[in-house]
């Protein structure tokens, strides 16, 4: 497998559930894929399924575990076992929680913030997590927050919420996030759609390269 060229903006394809989803990701080679461990999510994957998907995933792609108020010890165990490479938190995890995670692992941590106002942007800027992710609502809903609030960001961030192939190109050109994160925007009838996955990745990368923008074996 080889890289033809990647854009500066990193890409995360979240909510992968099936081996076929991973196969497509291996061809597109985003920087990250996400496995959701929150049981109330329709994209939930069990430990056994996540382990299988990780074994299929190309080693150049990092697996992010998505959690909601999970016990730190459980998250750390998955990181230690190599089932995931990073952890992303979408619940009420506070600074004390992040400190506890620091005691248990040296792996990178992402804290998600639901953005409704400038105050939420301020909280994200102050987070001690390695990265922050900005989303609307609880994440994975396909809705967007008011993008003008991004003017208040003073640190690299993952941008999510309402992104798809039709709008992500303009979003990255204007706001230059560290990474873009998509889930529902690459789905059809609740399942990952290979054509939408490819279109999304190409939309992010099209200003940086011409022709094929994904990996080939």
Tab-separated table of C-alpha atoms in Angstrom:
chain	number	residue	atom	x	y	z
A	1	UNK	CA	0.000	0.000	0.000
A	2	UNK	CA	1.388	3.443	-0.817
A	3	UNK	CA	0.384	7.044	-0.370
A	4	UNK	CA	0.034	9.195	-3.471
A	5	UNK	CA	-0.512	12.423	-1.543
A	6	UNK	CA	-2.432	13.510	1.513
A	7	UNK	CA	-3.841	16.916	2.327
A	8	UNK	CA	-2.719	18.860	5.350
A	9	UNK	CA	-6.219	18.562	6.838
A	10	UNK	CA	-6.562	15.231	8.611
A	11	UNK	CA	-9.623	13.040	8.103
A	12	UNK	CA	-11.561	10.864	10.530
A	13	UNK	CA	-14.257	8.490	9.304
A	14	UNK	CA	-16.289	7.634	12.383
A	15	UNK	CA	-18.790	4.956	13.304
A	16	UNK	CA	-17.379	2.066	11.264
A	17	UNK	CA	-19.181	-1.168	12.106
A	18	UNK	CA	-18.540	-3.726	9.354
A	19	UNK	CA	-15.477	-5.344	7.793
A	20	UNK	CA	-16.574	-3.829	4.489
A	21	UNK	CA	-16.378	-0.364	6.060
A	22	UNK	CA	-12.770	-1.026	7.049
A	23	UNK	CA	-11.939	-2.356	3.589
A	24	UNK	CA	-13.081	0.926	2.052
A	25	UNK	CA	-11.198	2.918	4.678
A	26	UNK	CA	-8.027	0.975	3.880
A	27	UNK	CA	-8.317	2.108	0.257
A	28	UNK	CA	-9.053	5.734	1.136
A	29	UNK	CA	-6.554	5.809	4.006
A	30	UNK	CA	-7.947	8.513	6.276
A	31	UNK	CA	-5.795	9.444	9.229
A	32	UNK	CA	-8.306	8.059	11.715
A	33	UNK	CA	-11.347	5.810	11.919
A	34	UNK	CA	-13.734	5.729	14.853
A	35	UNK	CA	-15.270	2.776	16.698
A	36	UNK	CA	-18.216	3.687	18.943
A	37	UNK	CA	-18.340	1.889	22.311
A	38	UNK	CA	-21.457	3.668	23.607
A	39	UNK	CA	-24.174	1.015	23.790
A	40	UNK	CA	-27.036	3.469	23.221
A	41	UNK	CA	-25.616	4.440	19.834
A	42	UNK	CA	-26.882	2.744	16.693
A	43	UNK	CA	-23.225	2.577	15.638
A	44	UNK	CA	-22.183	0.660	18.747
A	45	UNK	CA	-19.599	-2.083	18.306
A	46	UNK	CA	-18.734	-4.675	20.924
A	47	UNK	CA	-15.215	-5.288	22.133
A	48	UNK	CA	-15.055	-8.444	20.038
A	49	UNK	CA	-16.236	-6.650	16.897
A	50	UNK	CA	-13.849	-3.755	17.473
A	51	UNK	CA	-10.960	-6.155	17.896
A	52	UNK	CA	-11.836	-7.823	14.596
A	53	UNK	CA	-12.138	-4.492	12.794
A	54	UNK	CA	-8.815	-3.288	14.214
A	55	UNK	CA	-7.087	-6.434	12.967
A	56	UNK	CA	-8.393	-5.664	9.472
A	57	UNK	CA	-7.398	-1.995	9.618
A	58	UNK	CA	-4.227	-0.903	7.833
A	59	UNK	CA	-1.549	-0.030	10.426
A	60	UNK	CA	-1.105	3.462	9.011
A	61	UNK	CA	-4.654	4.337	10.110
A	62	UNK	CA	-5.263	5.119	13.780
A	63	UNK	CA	-8.356	3.718	15.505
A	64	UNK	CA	-10.191	6.074	17.844
A	65	UNK	CA	-12.487	4.656	20.503
A	66	UNK	CA	-15.551	6.812	21.143
A	67	UNK	CA	-16.921	6.700	24.703
A	68	UNK	CA	-19.644	8.320	26.789
A	69	UNK	CA	-18.960	8.424	30.524
A	70	UNK	CA	-17.117	5.113	30.464
A	71	UNK	CA	-14.953	4.019	33.402
A	72	UNK	CA	-11.387	5.271	32.856
A	73	UNK	CA	-10.029	1.827	33.627
A	74	UNK	CA	-12.110	0.292	30.838
A	75	UNK	CA	-10.882	2.860	28.318
A	76	UNK	CA	-7.274	2.429	29.418
A	77	UNK	CA	-7.539	-1.354	29.052
A	78	UNK	CA	-8.657	-1.016	25.429
A	79	UNK	CA	-5.796	1.376	24.738
A	80	UNK	CA	-3.293	-0.917	26.408
A	81	UNK	CA	-4.572	-3.925	24.457
A	82	UNK	CA	-4.163	-2.095	21.151
A	83	UNK	CA	-7.841	-2.374	20.253
A	84	UNK	CA	-7.789	1.419	19.869
A	85	UNK	CA	-4.974	3.957	19.513
A	86	UNK	CA	-6.695	7.071	20.867
A	87	UNK	CA	-9.738	7.697	23.082
A	88	UNK	CA	-12.487	10.241	22.403
A	89	UNK	CA	-14.945	11.331	25.096
A	90	UNK	CA	-18.467	12.546	24.342
A	91	UNK	CA	-20.043	12.580	27.788
A	92	UNK	CA	-19.697	14.634	30.950
A	93	UNK	CA	-16.010	13.786	31.369
A	94	UNK	CA	-14.386	16.682	33.240
A	95	UNK	CA	-10.830	17.727	34.008
A	96	UNK	CA	-10.640	15.257	36.893
A	97	UNK	CA	-11.549	12.489	34.464
A	98	UNK	CA	-8.826	13.581	32.056
A	99	UNK	CA	-6.305	13.643	34.909
A	100	UNK	CA	-7.295	10.110	35.862
A	101	UNK	CA	-6.827	8.983	32.269
A	102	UNK	CA	-3.348	10.539	32.314
A	103	UNK	CA	-2.508	8.310	35.279
A	104	UNK	CA	-3.610	5.231	33.358
A	105	UNK	CA	-2.286	5.827	29.834
A	106	UNK	CA	0.088	7.920	27.771
A	107	UNK	CA	-2.096	7.621	24.665
A	108	UNK	CA	-3.654	10.723	23.141
A	109	UNK	CA	-7.063	11.865	24.369
A	110	UNK	CA	-9.786	13.779	22.526
A	111	UNK	CA	-12.565	15.592	24.379
A	112	UNK	CA	-15.710	16.452	22.414
A	113	UNK	CA	-17.667	19.637	23.048
A	114	UNK	CA	-21.213	20.355	21.935
A	115	UNK	CA	-21.091	23.920	20.614
A	116	UNK	CA	-24.072	26.179	21.179
A	117	UNK	CA	-22.401	29.442	22.146
A	118	UNK	CA	-19.075	31.225	22.511
A	119	UNK	CA	-18.890	29.895	26.076
A	120	UNK	CA	-18.601	26.359	24.693
A	121	UNK	CA	-15.716	27.447	22.489
A	122	UNK	CA	-14.003	28.933	25.537
A	123	UNK	CA	-14.401	25.666	27.440
A	124	UNK	CA	-12.897	23.748	24.529
A	125	UNK	CA	-9.921	26.088	24.380
A	126	UNK	CA	-9.259	25.503	28.091
A	127	UNK	CA	-9.476	21.695	27.987
A	128	UNK	CA	-6.372	19.760	29.014
A	129	UNK	CA	-7.127	17.002	26.495
A	130	UNK	CA	-4.590	16.556	23.701
A	131	UNK	CA	-7.241	17.439	21.125
A	132	UNK	CA	-10.755	18.808	21.236
A	133	UNK	CA	-13.601	17.963	18.893
A	134	UNK	CA	-16.345	20.473	18.146
A	135	UNK	CA	-19.778	19.117	17.271
A	136	UNK	CA	-23.469	19.934	17.483
A	137	UNK	CA	-25.728	18.088	19.907
A	138	UNK	CA	-24.493	14.709	21.097
A	139	UNK	CA	-22.557	13.901	17.931
A	140	UNK	CA	-23.386	11.694	14.990
A	141	UNK	CA	-26.620	13.551	14.276
A	142	UNK	CA	-25.596	15.189	11.023
A	143	UNK	CA	-26.453	18.672	12.299
A	144	UNK	CA	-24.140	21.670	12.269
A	145	UNK	CA	-23.518	24.452	14.775
A	146	UNK	CA	-22.969	28.104	13.899
A	147	UNK	CA	-19.579	28.011	12.179
A	148	UNK	CA	-18.851	31.673	12.900
A	149	UNK	CA	-18.173	30.628	16.484
A	150	UNK	CA	-14.994	28.942	15.224
A	151	UNK	CA	-13.367	32.370	15.071
A	152	UNK	CA	-12.855	32.036	18.816
A	153	UNK	CA	-10.735	28.863	18.606
A	154	UNK	CA	-7.083	29.292	19.555
A	155	UNK	CA	-5.950	25.647	19.367
A	156	UNK	CA	-6.072	22.825	16.790
A	157	UNK	CA	-9.417	21.030	16.720
A	158	UNK	CA	-11.400	18.265	15.088
A	159	UNK	CA	-14.474	19.672	13.366
A	160	UNK	CA	-17.653	17.599	13.127
A	161	UNK	CA	-21.357	18.183	12.634
A	162	UNK	CA	-23.260	18.355	9.373
A	163	UNK	CA	-20.275	17.615	7.153
A	164	UNK	CA	-20.537	15.742	3.865
A	165	UNK	CA	-18.883	15.755	0.455
A	166	UNK	CA	-20.959	18.725	-0.698
A	167	UNK	CA	-19.775	21.149	1.971
A	168	UNK	CA	-16.551	19.905	3.539
A	169	UNK	CA	-14.319	21.440	0.872
A	170	UNK	CA	-15.590	24.938	1.570
A	171	UNK	CA	-15.452	24.357	5.333
A	172	UNK	CA	-11.795	23.323	5.327
A	173	UNK	CA	-10.809	26.157	3.008
A	174	UNK	CA	-12.416	28.737	5.259
A	175	UNK	CA	-11.704	27.417	8.744
A	176	UNK	CA	-8.624	25.190	8.332
A	177	UNK	CA	-9.360	22.801	11.221
A	178	UNK	CA	-6.749	20.287	12.294
A	179	UNK	CA	-9.076	17.488	11.206
A	180	UNK	CA	-12.597	16.870	9.939
A	181	UNK	CA	-14.765	14.123	11.429
A	182	UNK	CA	-17.720	12.583	9.610
A	183	UNK	CA	-20.219	9.826	10.339
A	184	UNK	CA	-23.798	10.331	9.156
A	185	UNK	CA	-22.542	12.332	6.159
A	186	UNK	CA	-21.042	9.163	4.665
A	187	UNK	CA	-24.050	6.925	5.300
A	188	UNK	CA	-27.073	5.728	3.354
A	189	UNK	CA	-29.945	4.201	5.316
A	190	UNK	CA	-27.825	4.128	8.459
A	191	UNK	CA	-24.869	2.238	6.970
A	192	UNK	CA	-21.561	3.467	5.630
A	193	UNK	CA	-21.707	4.108	1.878
A	194	UNK	CA	-18.461	3.454	-0.008
A	195	UNK	CA	-19.175	6.063	-2.671
A	196	UNK	CA	-19.971	8.724	-0.086
A	197	UNK	CA	-16.846	7.821	1.874
A	198	UNK	CA	-14.697	8.266	-1.221
A	199	UNK	CA	-16.438	11.483	-2.236
A	200	UNK	CA	-15.895	12.956	1.216
A	201	UNK	CA	-12.182	12.121	1.282
A	202	UNK	CA	-11.671	13.464	-2.229
A	203	UNK	CA	-13.515	16.686	-1.349
A	204	UNK	CA	-11.079	17.314	1.492
A	205	UNK	CA	-8.034	16.527	-0.613
A	206	UNK	CA	-8.981	17.890	-4.030
A	207	UNK	CA	-7.280	21.238	-3.567
A	208	UNK	CA	-3.984	19.520	-2.790
A	209	UNK	CA	-3.690	16.949	-5.551
A	210	UNK	CA	-5.140	15.883	-8.870
A	211	UNK	CA	-6.399	12.532	-10.020
A	212	UNK	CA	-6.749	9.634	-7.623
A	213	UNK	CA	-6.426	10.803	-4.033
A	214	UNK	CA	-6.569	7.516	-2.180
A	215	UNK	CA	-4.208	4.655	-1.626
A	216	UNK	CA	-3.811	1.763	-4.009
A	217	UNK	CA	-2.473	-1.642	-3.063
